[in-house]
Amino acid sequence: MDFNRLVGLRTHPSWRLLQADSAPLIISFLYQSFILTNKRSIAAETLATQLDDYLHHLRETTGENRFPRKGRDYLNDWASGEQGYLRKYYPAAGMGDEPLFDLTPSTEKVIEWINTFEQKQFVGTESRLLTVFRLLSEVARDTETDPQQRIDRLEREKAKLEQEIASLKSGHMVPHDPTRVKEKFLQAEDTARQLLSDFRQVEENFRHLDRGVRERITTASSGKGKMLDDIFSEQDAITESDQGRSFKAFWSWLMSRASQDELQTTLEKVLALPEIQSLQHDELLSRIRFRLLEAGEKVNSTCAQLVEQLRRYLDDQAWLENRRIMEIVREIEQSAVTVRQSPPPDKLFTTLSLNKPAMEMPMSRGLFRPATRPVISETPEEGEADFDTTALYTQHYVDERALLARIRFALQSRQQISLAELVKLHPVEKGLSEVVAYLHIASESDHALVHSDSSEEIIWHDAQGRQKEAVMPVVIFTR
């Protein structure tokens, strides 16, 4: 952290935000809209309405002349390249056409840093020291290559556990220290809050890798096979990187039903302790499981967009037929990438010639001629099919509203439920079409997750009592 590096950091979005005249407005509003509610993204119209209400409140308390612009203008200004406090983007195809806003990692770092200005209830040093010691011990343990050293360590741990069990059997139980309980809980809360804020940085890193791959596609002059080989190698490098492997391990643990149940049981037990109830803490940990699911799903969506970009490249059927057009388009794209990296100060990027209007004479069109209906004089003879036509007349309708009512009823007594558990409570009545209807509801709902990396078995019985099975991705419905 030398002088020259700090001078260069003055153009960083975090630094610019702290220097902005309207920093109190920006930070307070974004904190209430995103951090306090743990929103990963908000629709433009919704966020603009919230900002208009917030500005109206500020004008009443601070004066009518302050903040004269509309909320949408402020949001577009904050999301512009000059500011970079928000990220404005459009959802994936089929998910709507309204733009969304999300915090940038640099803005979230500023908000979290300002949060540290508040005086804590007390600063726990013992728990942090023990955490450092435990992490170093785990590193030394996991990297130990001498089998005898590992055996000796396990024997010591075994003797310590046997001593503790004997002490408990004899009726001697050491009471817990309330100060240590509070200290460890507050440290867990800080760690959980930092974990949620790190997800935006992880997502930003994946987007950066995605942008790099797109630029390589645009500027590539090699053959299609060579380019695809490079792209898939890059994708493997992303997956096998430290960040990719860490996120994959995190997501696998989070999607485990046993891990979720253990986490929920532990949270309920800890939050019920008198020492914890006496603390002034928010509801972060009580809903940490659902917030982690939302944040992880957002990162998975970003990775899926990279895969979709590769699929589009593979499906480019007109690459050979429209070669000249593709060459012109790629020249424009290459120029766009060059201008983006080093924009010329006084040179036009490109020009477009005006198109000539097409001339069409009204009288050159032919008159309307009604279509002639063919006259069928013969009567078709009735015949008999050589197959069973009962299936053609046996139709049934799956009412998705009834399925939604089942889901809402099941979630009244729990926070979430999987599709496999739901069909046990409400057996499938209309076969595979009903199972597909559940999957359609999950894909369209904001309160459902479809984990394509894991699978579950859905079992039902048909009208003749025969057992049917379907293996499909894990579907989880939440409140």
CSV table of C-alpha atoms in Angstrom, one decimal:
chain,number,residue,atom,x,y,z
A,1,MET,CA,0.0,0.0,0.0
A,2,ASP,CA,2.4,2.7,-1.2
A,3,PHE,CA,1.7,6.2,-2.4
A,4,ASN,CA,1.4,5.5,-6.1
A,5,ARG,CA,-1.0,2.7,-5.6
A,6,LEU,CA,-3.2,4.9,-3.4
A,7,VAL,CA,-3.2,7.6,-6.0
A,8,GLY,CA,-4.4,5.1,-8.6
A,9,LEU,CA,-7.1,3.8,-6.2
A,10,ARG,CA,-8.8,7.3,-6.2
A,11,THR,CA,-10.6,6.2,-9.4
A,12,HIS,CA,-11.9,3.1,-7.7
A,13,PRO,CA,-15.8,3.0,-7.4
A,14,SER,CA,-15.5,2.6,-3.6
A,15,TRP,CA,-13.3,5.7,-3.3
A,16,ARG,CA,-15.6,7.7,-5.6
A,17,LEU,CA,-18.6,6.7,-3.6
A,18,LEU,CA,-17.0,8.0,-0.3
A,19,GLN,CA,-16.1,11.3,-2.0
A,20,ALA,CA,-19.6,11.8,-3.6
A,21,ASP,CA,-21.6,14.8,-2.3
A,22,SER,CA,-24.7,12.6,-2.1
A,23,ALA,CA,-22.9,9.7,-0.4
A,24,PRO,CA,-25.3,9.7,2.6
A,25,LEU,CA,-28.2,9.4,0.3
A,26,ILE,CA,-26.7,6.6,-1.8
A,27,ILE,CA,-25.4,4.6,1.1
A,28,SER,CA,-28.4,4.9,3.3
A,29,PHE,CA,-30.9,4.0,0.6
A,30,LEU,CA,-28.9,1.1,-0.9
A,31,TYR,CA,-28.4,-0.3,2.6
A,32,GLN,CA,-32.1,-0.3,3.4
A,33,SER,CA,-33.0,-1.7,0.0
A,34,PHE,CA,-30.4,-4.4,-0.5
A,35,ILE,CA,-28.4,-5.2,2.6
A,36,LEU,CA,-31.1,-4.9,5.3
A,37,THR,CA,-33.6,-7.0,3.2
A,38,ASN,CA,-30.9,-9.2,1.7
A,39,LYS,CA,-32.1,-8.6,-1.8
A,40,ARG,CA,-29.8,-9.9,-4.5
A,41,SER,CA,-31.6,-7.9,-7.3
A,42,ILE,CA,-34.6,-5.6,-7.6
A,43,ALA,CA,-36.7,-4.7,-10.6
A,44,ALA,CA,-36.1,-1.1,-11.9
A,45,GLU,CA,-39.7,0.0,-11.4
A,46,THR,CA,-39.8,-1.3,-7.8
A,47,LEU,CA,-36.5,0.3,-6.9
A,48,ALA,CA,-37.4,3.6,-8.5
A,49,THR,CA,-40.7,3.7,-6.5
A,50,GLN,CA,-38.8,3.0,-3.3
A,51,LEU,CA,-36.3,5.7,-4.0
A,52,ASP,CA,-39.1,8.2,-4.8
A,53,ASP,CA,-40.7,7.5,-1.4
A,54,TYR,CA,-37.3,7.8,0.3
A,55,LEU,CA,-36.6,11.1,-1.4
A,56,HIS,CA,-40.0,12.4,-0.5
A,57,HIS,CA,-39.3,11.6,3.2
A,58,LEU,CA,-35.9,13.4,3.0
A,59,ARG,CA,-37.4,16.5,1.4
A,60,GLU,CA,-39.9,16.8,4.2
A,61,THR,CA,-37.2,16.5,6.9
A,62,THR,CA,-34.2,18.3,5.2
A,63,GLY,CA,-35.8,20.8,2.8
A,64,GLU,CA,-37.7,20.9,-0.5
A,65,ASN,CA,-34.7,22.0,-2.5
A,66,ARG,CA,-32.6,19.0,-1.8
A,67,PHE,CA,-32.6,16.1,-4.3
A,68,PRO,CA,-34.8,17.6,-7.0
A,69,ARG,CA,-34.5,14.8,-9.6
A,70,LYS,CA,-36.7,11.7,-9.9
A,71,GLY,CA,-35.7,8.4,-8.5
A,72,ARG,CA,-35.2,6.7,-11.8
A,73,ASP,CA,-32.8,9.4,-12.9
A,74,TYR,CA,-30.7,8.9,-9.8
A,75,LEU,CA,-30.6,5.1,-10.3
A,76,ASN,CA,-29.5,5.4,-13.9
A,77,ASP,CA,-26.8,7.9,-12.8
A,78,TRP,CA,-25.6,5.5,-10.1
A,79,ALA,CA,-25.5,2.6,-12.6
A,80,SER,CA,-23.6,4.6,-15.3
A,81,GLY,CA,-20.0,3.8,-16.1
A,82,GLU,CA,-18.8,7.0,-14.5
A,83,GLN,CA,-20.2,6.0,-11.1
A,84,GLY,CA,-20.5,2.2,-11.0
A,85,TYR,CA,-22.4,2.1,-7.7
A,86,LEU,CA,-25.1,-0.2,-9.1
A,87,ARG,CA,-25.2,-2.9,-11.8
A,88,LYS,CA,-28.1,-2.6,-14.3
A,89,TYR,CA,-28.8,-5.6,-16.4
A,90,TYR,CA,-31.6,-7.5,-18.1
A,91,PRO,CA,-32.7,-10.9,-17.0
A,92,ALA,CA,-32.1,-14.0,-19.0
A,93,ALA,CA,-34.3,-14.8,-22.0
A,94,GLY,CA,-37.8,-15.8,-20.9
A,95,MET,CA,-37.5,-14.2,-17.5
A,96,GLY,CA,-39.0,-10.8,-18.4
A,97,ASP,CA,-37.9,-7.7,-20.2
A,98,GLU,CA,-37.7,-5.2,-17.2
A,99,PRO,CA,-34.2,-4.3,-16.2
A,100,LEU,CA,-32.9,-5.2,-12.8
A,101,PHE,CA,-30.5,-3.5,-10.4
A,102,ASP,CA,-28.0,-5.1,-8.1
A,103,LEU,CA,-25.2,-3.8,-5.8
A,104,THR,CA,-21.7,-3.9,-7.1
A,105,PRO,CA,-19.1,-5.6,-4.8
A,106,SER,CA,-17.3,-2.2,-4.3
A,107,THR,CA,-20.5,-0.5,-3.1
A,108,GLU,CA,-21.2,-3.4,-0.7
A,109,LYS,CA,-17.7,-3.2,0.7
A,110,VAL,CA,-18.2,0.5,1.5
A,111,ILE,CA,-21.5,-0.2,3.3
A,112,GLU,CA,-20.0,-3.1,5.3
A,113,TRP,CA,-17.0,-0.9,6.2
A,114,ILE,CA,-19.2,1.9,7.4
A,115,ASN,CA,-21.1,-0.6,9.5
A,116,THR,CA,-17.9,-1.3,11.4
A,117,PHE,CA,-17.9,2.3,12.7
A,118,GLU,CA,-20.7,1.4,15.2
A,119,GLN,CA,-19.4,0.5,18.6
A,120,LYS,CA,-19.9,-3.2,19.3
A,121,GLN,CA,-21.6,-4.5,22.4
A,122,PHE,CA,-18.2,-6.0,23.3
A,123,VAL,CA,-15.1,-7.1,21.4
A,124,GLY,CA,-14.3,-10.8,21.8
A,125,THR,CA,-10.7,-11.5,21.6
A,126,GLU,CA,-10.6,-15.0,23.0
A,127,SER,CA,-12.9,-16.6,20.5
A,128,ARG,CA,-11.0,-15.0,17.6
A,129,LEU,CA,-7.7,-16.3,19.0
A,130,LEU,CA,-9.1,-19.8,19.4
A,131,THR,CA,-10.4,-19.6,15.8
A,132,VAL,CA,-7.0,-18.7,14.5
A,133,PHE,CA,-5.4,-21.5,16.5
A,134,ARG,CA,-8.0,-24.0,15.4
A,135,LEU,CA,-7.5,-23.1,11.7
A,136,LEU,CA,-3.8,-23.4,11.9
A,137,SER,CA,-4.2,-26.7,13.7
A,138,GLU,CA,-6.4,-28.0,10.9
A,139,VAL,CA,-3.9,-27.0,8.3
A,140,ALA,CA,-1.1,-28.7,10.2
A,141,ARG,CA,-3.3,-31.8,10.7
A,142,ASP,CA,-4.5,-32.1,7.1
A,143,THR,CA,-0.9,-31.7,5.7
A,144,GLU,CA,0.7,-34.2,8.0
A,145,THR,CA,2.3,-37.0,5.9
A,146,ASP,CA,3.7,-39.1,8.7
A,147,PRO,CA,1.2,-41.9,9.6
A,148,GLN,CA,2.6,-42.3,13.1
A,149,GLN,CA,2.1,-38.6,13.9
A,150,ARG,CA,-1.5,-38.9,12.9
A,151,ILE,CA,-2.0,-42.0,15.0
A,152,ASP,CA,-0.5,-40.3,18.0
A,153,ARG,CA,-2.7,-37.2,17.6
A,154,LEU,CA,-5.8,-39.4,17.3
A,155,GLU,CA,-4.8,-41.3,20.4
A,156,ARG,CA,-4.5,-38.1,22.3
A,157,GLU,CA,-8.0,-36.9,21.1
A,158,LYS,CA,-9.4,-40.3,22.0
A,159,ALA,CA,-8.0,-40.2,25.5
A,160,LYS,CA,-9.4,-36.7,26.0
A,161,LEU,CA,-12.8,-37.8,24.8
A,162,GLU,CA,-12.8,-40.8,27.1
A,163,GLN,CA,-11.9,-38.6,30.0
A,164,GLU,CA,-14.7,-36.2,29.3
A,165,ILE,CA,-17.2,-39.1,28.9
A,166,ALA,CA,-16.1,-40.6,32.3
A,167,SER,CA,-16.5,-37.1,33.9
A,168,LEU,CA,-20.0,-36.8,32.6
A,169,LYS,CA,-20.9,-40.3,33.7
A,170,SER,CA,-19.7,-39.5,37.2
A,171,GLY,CA,-22.1,-36.5,37.3
A,172,HIS,CA,-19.5,-33.8,37.0
A,173,MET,CA,-20.5,-31.3,34.3
A,174,VAL,CA,-18.7,-28.0,33.8
A,175,PRO,CA,-21.2,-25.1,33.4
A,176,HIS,CA,-20.8,-23.0,30.3
A,177,ASP,CA,-19.5,-19.4,30.5
A,178,PRO,CA,-22.2,-16.9,29.3
A,179,THR,CA,-19.5,-14.5,28.2
A,180,ARG,CA,-18.0,-17.1,25.9
A,181,VAL,CA,-21.4,-18.0,24.5
A,182,LYS,CA,-22.2,-14.4,23.6
A,183,GLU,CA,-18.7,-13.9,22.2
A,184,LYS,CA,-18.9,-16.9,19.9
A,185,PHE,CA,-22.4,-16.1,18.8
A,186,LEU,CA,-21.5,-12.5,17.7
A,187,GLN,CA,-18.5,-13.9,15.9
A,188,ALA,CA,-20.7,-16.4,14.0
A,189,GLU,CA,-23.0,-13.6,13.1
A,190,ASP,CA,-20.2,-11.4,11.7
A,191,THR,CA,-18.9,-14.4,9.8
A,192,ALA,CA,-22.3,-15.1,8.3
A,193,ARG,CA,-22.8,-11.4,7.3
A,194,GLN,CA,-19.3,-11.4,5.6
A,195,LEU,CA,-20.1,-14.7,3.8
A,196,LEU,CA,-23.3,-13.2,2.3
A,197,SER,CA,-21.4,-10.1,1.1
A,198,ASP,CA,-18.7,-12.2,-0.4
A,199,PHE,CA,-21.2,-13.8,-2.8
A,200,ARG,CA,-21.4,-10.6,-4.9
A,201,GLN,CA,-17.6,-10.6,-5.3
A,202,VAL,CA,-17.7,-14.3,-6.3
A,203,GLU,CA,-20.4,-13.6,-8.8
A,204,GLU,CA,-18.5,-10.6,-10.1
A,205,ASN,CA,-15.4,-12.8,-10.6
A,206,PHE,CA,-17.4,-15.3,-12.6
A,207,ARG,CA,-18.8,-12.4,-14.7
A,208,HIS,CA,-15.3,-11.2,-15.3
A,209,LEU,CA,-14.2,-14.6,-16.6
A,210,ASP,CA,-17.4,-14.8,-18.7
A,211,ARG,CA,-16.5,-11.4,-20.2
A,212,GLY,CA,-13.0,-12.6,-21.0
A,213,VAL,CA,-14.3,-15.6,-22.8
A,214,ARG,CA,-16.8,-13.5,-24.9
A,215,GLU,CA,-13.9,-11.2,-25.9
A,216,ARG,CA,-11.8,-14.1,-26.9
A,217,ILE,CA,-14.7,-15.4,-29.1
A,218,THR,CA,-15.1,-11.9,-30.7
A,219,THR,CA,-11.4,-11.3,-31.4
A,220,ALA,CA,-10.5,-14.9,-32.4
A,221,SER,CA,-9.3,-15.6,-35.9
A,222,SER,CA,-8.6,-19.3,-35.5
A,223,GLY,CA,-10.9,-22.1,-36.5
A,224,LYS,CA,-14.1,-23.0,-34.7
A,225,GLY,CA,-12.7,-26.3,-33.4
A,226,LYS,CA,-9.6,-24.6,-31.9
A,227,MET,CA,-11.7,-21.9,-30.3
A,228,LEU,CA,-14.1,-24.3,-28.7
A,229,ASP,CA,-11.2,-26.3,-27.4
A,230,ASP,CA,-9.8,-23.2,-25.8
A,231,ILE,CA,-13.2,-22.2,-24.3
A,232,PHE,CA,-13.9,-25.6,-22.8
A,233,SER,CA,-10.3,-25.6,-21.3
A,234,GLU,CA,-11.1,-22.2,-19.8
A,235,GLN,CA,-14.3,-23.5,-18.4
A,236,ASP,CA,-12.5,-26.4,-16.8
A,237,ALA,CA,-10.0,-24.0,-15.4
A,238,ILE,CA,-12.8,-22.0,-13.9
A,239,THR,CA,-14.5,-25.1,-12.3
A,240,GLU,CA,-11.2,-26.5,-11.0
A,241,SER,CA,-9.9,-23.1,-9.7
A,242,ASP,CA,-9.7,-22.6,-5.9
A,243,GLN,CA,-12.8,-20.3,-6.0
A,244,GLY,CA,-14.7,-22.8,-8.2
A,245,ARG,CA,-13.9,-25.8,-6.1
A,246,SER,CA,-14.7,-23.9,-2.9
A,247,PHE,CA,-18.1,-22.8,-4.2
A,248,LYS,CA,-18.9,-26.3,-5.5
A,249,ALA,CA,-18.1,-27.8,-2.0
A,250,PHE,CA,-20.2,-25.1,-0.4
A,251,TRP,CA,-23.2,-25.7,-2.7
A,252,SER,CA,-23.0,-29.4,-2.2
A,253,TRP,CA,-23.1,-29.1,1.5
A,254,LEU,CA,-25.9,-26.6,1.4
A,255,MET,CA,-28.1,-28.7,-0.8
A,256,SER,CA,-27.7,-31.7,1.4
A,257,ARG,CA,-30.9,-32.4,3.3
A,258,ALA,CA,-29.0,-33.7,6.3
A,259,SER,CA,-26.8,-30.6,6.5
A,260,GLN,CA,-29.9,-28.3,6.3
A,261,ASP,CA,-31.7,-30.2,9.0
A,262,GLU,CA,-28.6,-30.1,11.3
A,263,LEU,CA,-28.1,-26.4,10.6
A,264,GLN,CA,-31.8,-25.6,11.4
A,265,THR,CA,-31.8,-27.7,14.6
A,266,THR,CA,-28.6,-26.0,15.8
A,267,LEU,CA,-29.9,-22.5,15.1
A,268,GLU,CA,-33.2,-23.2,16.9
A,269,LYS,CA,-31.2,-24.5,19.9
A,270,VAL,CA,-28.8,-21.6,20.0
A,271,LEU,CA,-31.3,-18.9,19.5
A,272,ALA,CA,-33.4,-20.2,22.4
A,273,LEU,CA,-30.6,-19.7,24.9
A,274,PRO,CA,-31.2,-17.0,27.4
A,275,GLU,CA,-27.7,-15.5,26.8
A,276,ILE,CA,-28.5,-15.1,23.1
A,277,GLN,CA,-32.0,-13.7,23.7
A,278,SER,CA,-30.5,-11.0,25.9
A,279,LEU,CA,-28.3,-9.7,23.0
A,280,GLN,CA,-29.3,-7.1,20.6
A,281,HIS,CA,-29.0,-9.0,17.3
A,282,ASP,CA,-30.9,-9.0,14.0
A,283,GLU,CA,-32.6,-11.8,12.3
A,284,LEU,CA,-29.7,-12.7,10.1
A,285,LEU,CA,-28.8,-16.1,11.5
A,286,SER,CA,-32.4,-17.2,11.9
A,287,ARG,CA,-32.9,-17.1,8.1
A,288,ILE,CA,-29.3,-17.7,7.1
A,289,ARG,CA,-30.1,-20.9,5.3
A,290,PHE,CA,-32.6,-19.3,2.9
A,291,ARG,CA,-30.4,-16.3,2.3
A,292,LEU,CA,-27.5,-18.6,1.4
A,293,LEU,CA,-29.7,-20.5,-1.0
A,294,GLU,CA,-30.7,-17.3,-2.7
A,295,ALA,CA,-27.2,-16.0,-3.0
A,296,GLY,CA,-25.9,-19.4,-4.2
A,297,GLU,CA,-28.6,-19.7,-6.8
A,298,LYS,CA,-27.7,-16.2,-8.1
A,299,VAL,CA,-24.1,-17.4,-8.6
A,300,ASN,CA,-25.3,-20.6,-10.3
A,301,SER,CA,-27.4,-18.4,-12.7
A,302,THR,CA,-24.3,-16.4,-13.6
A,303,CYS,CA,-22.4,-19.6,-14.4
A,304,ALA,CA,-25.3,-20.9,-16.4
A,305,GLN,CA,-25.1,-17.8,-18.6
A,306,LEU,CA,-21.6,-18.7,-19.6
A,307,VAL,CA,-22.7,-22.2,-20.6
A,308,GLU,CA,-25.6,-20.6,-22.6
A,309,GLN,CA,-23.1,-18.4,-24.4
A,310,LEU,CA,-21.1,-21.5,-25.5
A,311,ARG,CA,-24.3,-23.2,-26.6
A,312,ARG,CA,-25.2,-20.2,-28.8
A,313,TYR,CA,-21.8,-20.4,-30.4
A,314,LEU,CA,-22.3,-24.1,-31.2
A,315,ASP,CA,-25.8,-23.4,-32.6
A,316,ASP,CA,-24.5,-20.8,-35.1
A,317,GLN,CA,-25.9,-22.5,-38.2
A,318,ALA,CA,-25.4,-19.6,-40.5
A,319,TRP,CA,-21.7,-19.3,-39.9
A,320,LEU,CA,-20.7,-20.6,-43.3
A,321,GLU,CA,-23.7,-19.4,-45.4
A,322,ASN,CA,-23.4,-15.8,-44.2
A,323,ARG,CA,-19.6,-15.7,-44.0
A,324,ARG,CA,-19.2,-12.2,-45.4
A,325,ILE,CA,-21.9,-10.9,-43.0
A,326,MET,CA,-20.2,-12.6,-40.1
A,327,GLU,CA,-16.8,-11.1,-41.0
A,328,ILE,CA,-18.3,-7.6,-41.1
A,329,VAL,CA,-20.0,-8.2,-37.7
A,330,ARG,CA,-16.8,-9.5,-36.2
A,331,GLU,CA,-14.9,-6.5,-37.4
A,332,ILE,CA,-17.4,-4.3,-35.7
A,333,GLU,CA,-17.2,-6.4,-32.5
A,334,GLN,CA,-13.4,-6.3,-32.5
A,335,SER,CA,-13.5,-2.5,-33.0
A,336,ALA,CA,-16.0,-2.3,-30.1
A,337,VAL,CA,-13.7,-4.2,-27.8
A,338,THR,CA,-10.7,-2.0,-28.9
A,339,VAL,CA,-12.7,1.2,-28.2
A,340,ARG,CA,-13.9,-0.2,-24.9
A,341,GLN,CA,-10.3,-0.8,-23.7
A,342,SER,CA,-8.8,2.5,-25.1
A,343,PRO,CA,-11.5,4.9,-26.4
A,344,PRO,CA,-10.2,7.5,-28.9
A,345,PRO,CA,-10.6,11.1,-27.6
A,346,ASP,CA,-11.6,12.8,-30.8
A,347,LYS,CA,-12.5,10.1,-33.3
A,348,LEU,CA,-15.9,8.8,-34.2
A,349,PHE,CA,-16.3,5.1,-33.4
A,350,THR,CA,-18.4,4.4,-36.6
A,351,THR,CA,-20.9,6.0,-38.9
A,352,LEU,CA,-24.1,4.7,-40.5
A,353,SER,CA,-25.4,5.8,-43.9
A,354,LEU,CA,-29.1,6.8,-44.1
A,355,ASN,CA,-31.3,4.2,-45.7
A,356,LYS,CA,-33.4,5.2,-48.7
A,357,PRO,CA,-37.2,4.9,-48.3
A,358,ALA,CA,-38.9,2.2,-50.3
A,359,MET,CA,-41.5,3.4,-52.9
A,360,GLU,CA,-44.7,1.4,-53.2
A,361,MET,CA,-47.6,2.4,-55.4
A,362,PRO,CA,-51.0,1.7,-53.9
A,363,MET,CA,-52.5,0.8,-57.3
A,364,SER,CA,-49.8,-1.7,-58.0
A,365,ARG,CA,-51.3,-4.1,-55.5
A,366,GLY,CA,-53.7,-6.7,-56.8
A,367,LEU,CA,-57.4,-6.8,-55.8
A,368,PHE,CA,-58.5,-9.1,-53.0
A,369,ARG,CA,-59.8,-12.4,-54.1
A,370,PRO,CA,-61.8,-14.5,-51.6
A,371,ALA,CA,-60.6,-18.0,-51.2
A,372,THR,CA,-62.8,-20.6,-53.0
A,373,ARG,CA,-64.1,-23.4,-50.8
A,374,PRO,CA,-63.9,-26.9,-52.3
A,375,VAL,CA,-67.2,-28.7,-52.6
A,376,ILE,CA,-67.0,-32.3,-51.4
A,377,SER,CA,-69.8,-34.3,-52.9
A,378,GLU,CA,-68.9,-37.7,-51.5
A,379,THR,CA,-69.6,-38.8,-48.0
A,380,PRO,CA,-66.6,-40.5,-46.2
A,381,GLU,CA,-67.2,-44.0,-45.1
A,382,GLU,CA,-66.9,-44.9,-41.4
A,383,GLY,CA,-64.2,-47.3,-40.6
A,384,GLU,CA,-62.8,-49.2,-37.7
A,385,ALA,CA,-59.3,-48.6,-36.2
A,386,ASP,CA,-57.0,-51.5,-35.8
A,387,PHE,CA,-55.8,-50.3,-32.4
A,388,ASP,CA,-57.4,-49.5,-29.0
A,389,THR,CA,-58.8,-45.9,-29.3
A,390,THR,CA,-59.7,-45.7,-25.6
A,391,ALA,CA,-56.6,-43.6,-24.8
A,392,LEU,CA,-57.7,-40.9,-27.3
A,393,TYR,CA,-60.9,-40.3,-25.3
A,394,THR,CA,-59.3,-40.7,-21.8
A,395,GLN,CA,-58.1,-37.2,-21.1
A,396,HIS,CA,-57.5,-35.5,-17.8
A,397,TYR,CA,-56.6,-31.9,-16.7
A,398,VAL,CA,-54.0,-31.0,-14.1
A,399,ASP,CA,-55.1,-28.0,-12.1
A,400,GLU,CA,-52.0,-26.1,-11.1
A,401,ARG,CA,-54.1,-24.0,-8.6
A,402,ALA,CA,-54.9,-27.2,-6.7
A,403,LEU,CA,-51.2,-28.1,-6.7
A,404,LEU,CA,-50.2,-24.6,-5.4
A,405,ALA,CA,-52.8,-25.0,-2.6
A,406,ARG,CA,-51.1,-28.3,-1.6
A,407,ILE,CA,-47.7,-26.6,-1.5
A,408,ARG,CA,-48.9,-23.7,0.6
A,409,PHE,CA,-50.7,-26.1,3.0
A,410,ALA,CA,-47.5,-28.1,3.4
A,411,LEU,CA,-45.4,-25.0,4.1
A,412,GLN,CA,-47.6,-23.9,6.9
A,413,SER,CA,-45.8,-26.2,9.3
A,414,ARG,CA,-42.3,-26.0,7.9
A,415,GLN,CA,-39.9,-23.6,6.2
A,416,GLN,CA,-39.3,-25.7,3.1
A,417,ILE,CA,-40.3,-29.0,1.5
A,418,SER,CA,-38.9,-31.1,-1.3
A,419,LEU,CA,-41.1,-32.5,-4.1
A,420,ALA,CA,-40.4,-36.1,-2.9
A,421,GLU,CA,-41.7,-35.2,0.6
A,422,LEU,CA,-44.7,-33.4,-0.9
A,423,VAL,CA,-45.9,-36.4,-3.0
A,424,LYS,CA,-45.7,-38.5,0.1
A,425,LEU,CA,-48.1,-36.1,1.9
A,426,HIS,CA,-50.3,-35.7,-1.2
A,427,PRO,CA,-49.9,-38.8,-3.5
A,428,VAL,CA,-49.8,-38.2,-7.3
A,429,GLU,CA,-53.2,-38.7,-8.8
A,430,LYS,CA,-52.8,-38.0,-12.5
A,431,GLY,CA,-49.5,-39.6,-13.3
A,432,LEU,CA,-46.4,-38.1,-14.9
A,433,SER,CA,-48.3,-35.0,-16.1
A,434,GLU,CA,-48.9,-34.0,-12.5
A,435,VAL,CA,-45.2,-34.4,-11.7
A,436,VAL,CA,-44.3,-32.3,-14.7
A,437,ALA,CA,-46.8,-29.7,-13.5
A,438,TYR,CA,-45.0,-29.5,-10.2
A,439,LEU,CA,-41.7,-28.9,-12.0
A,440,HIS,CA,-43.3,-26.2,-14.1
A,441,ILE,CA,-44.6,-24.4,-11.0
A,442,ALA,CA,-41.1,-24.6,-9.5
A,443,SER,CA,-39.5,-23.1,-12.6
A,444,GLU,CA,-41.9,-20.2,-12.6
A,445,SER,CA,-41.8,-19.4,-8.9
A,446,ASP,CA,-39.4,-17.2,-7.0
A,447,HIS,CA,-39.9,-19.4,-3.9
A,448,ALA,CA,-38.7,-22.6,-5.4
A,449,LEU,CA,-35.2,-24.0,-6.3
A,450,VAL,CA,-34.4,-26.6,-8.9
A,451,HIS,CA,-31.0,-28.2,-8.2
A,452,SER,CA,-30.0,-29.8,-11.5
A,453,ASP,CA,-26.8,-31.3,-10.0
A,454,SER,CA,-28.7,-33.6,-7.6
A,455,SER,CA,-31.5,-36.0,-8.4
A,456,GLU,CA,-34.4,-37.6,-6.4
A,457,GLU,CA,-36.8,-40.4,-7.1
A,458,ILE,CA,-40.5,-39.6,-7.3
A,459,ILE,CA,-42.8,-42.6,-6.8
A,460,TRP,CA,-46.5,-42.9,-7.5
A,461,HIS,CA,-49.1,-45.6,-8.5
A,462,ASP,CA,-51.3,-45.6,-11.6
A,463,ALA,CA,-55.0,-46.5,-11.8
A,464,GLN,CA,-54.2,-50.2,-11.9
A,465,GLY,CA,-52.1,-50.0,-8.8
A,466,ARG,CA,-48.8,-50.4,-10.6
A,467,GLN,CA,-45.8,-48.5,-9.2
A,468,LYS,CA,-44.3,-45.8,-11.4
A,469,GLU,CA,-41.0,-44.0,-10.8
A,470,ALA,CA,-39.3,-40.9,-12.2
A,471,VAL,CA,-35.8,-39.6,-11.6
A,472,MET,CA,-35.7,-35.8,-11.8
A,473,PRO,CA,-33.7,-32.9,-10.4
A,474,VAL,CA,-34.2,-32.0,-6.7
A,475,VAL,CA,-37.0,-29.5,-6.4
A,476,ILE,CA,-37.4,-27.5,-3.1
A,477,PHE,CA,-40.3,-25.3,-2.3
A,478,THR,CA,-39.8,-22.5,0.3
A,479,ARG,CA,-42.0,-20.0,2.0
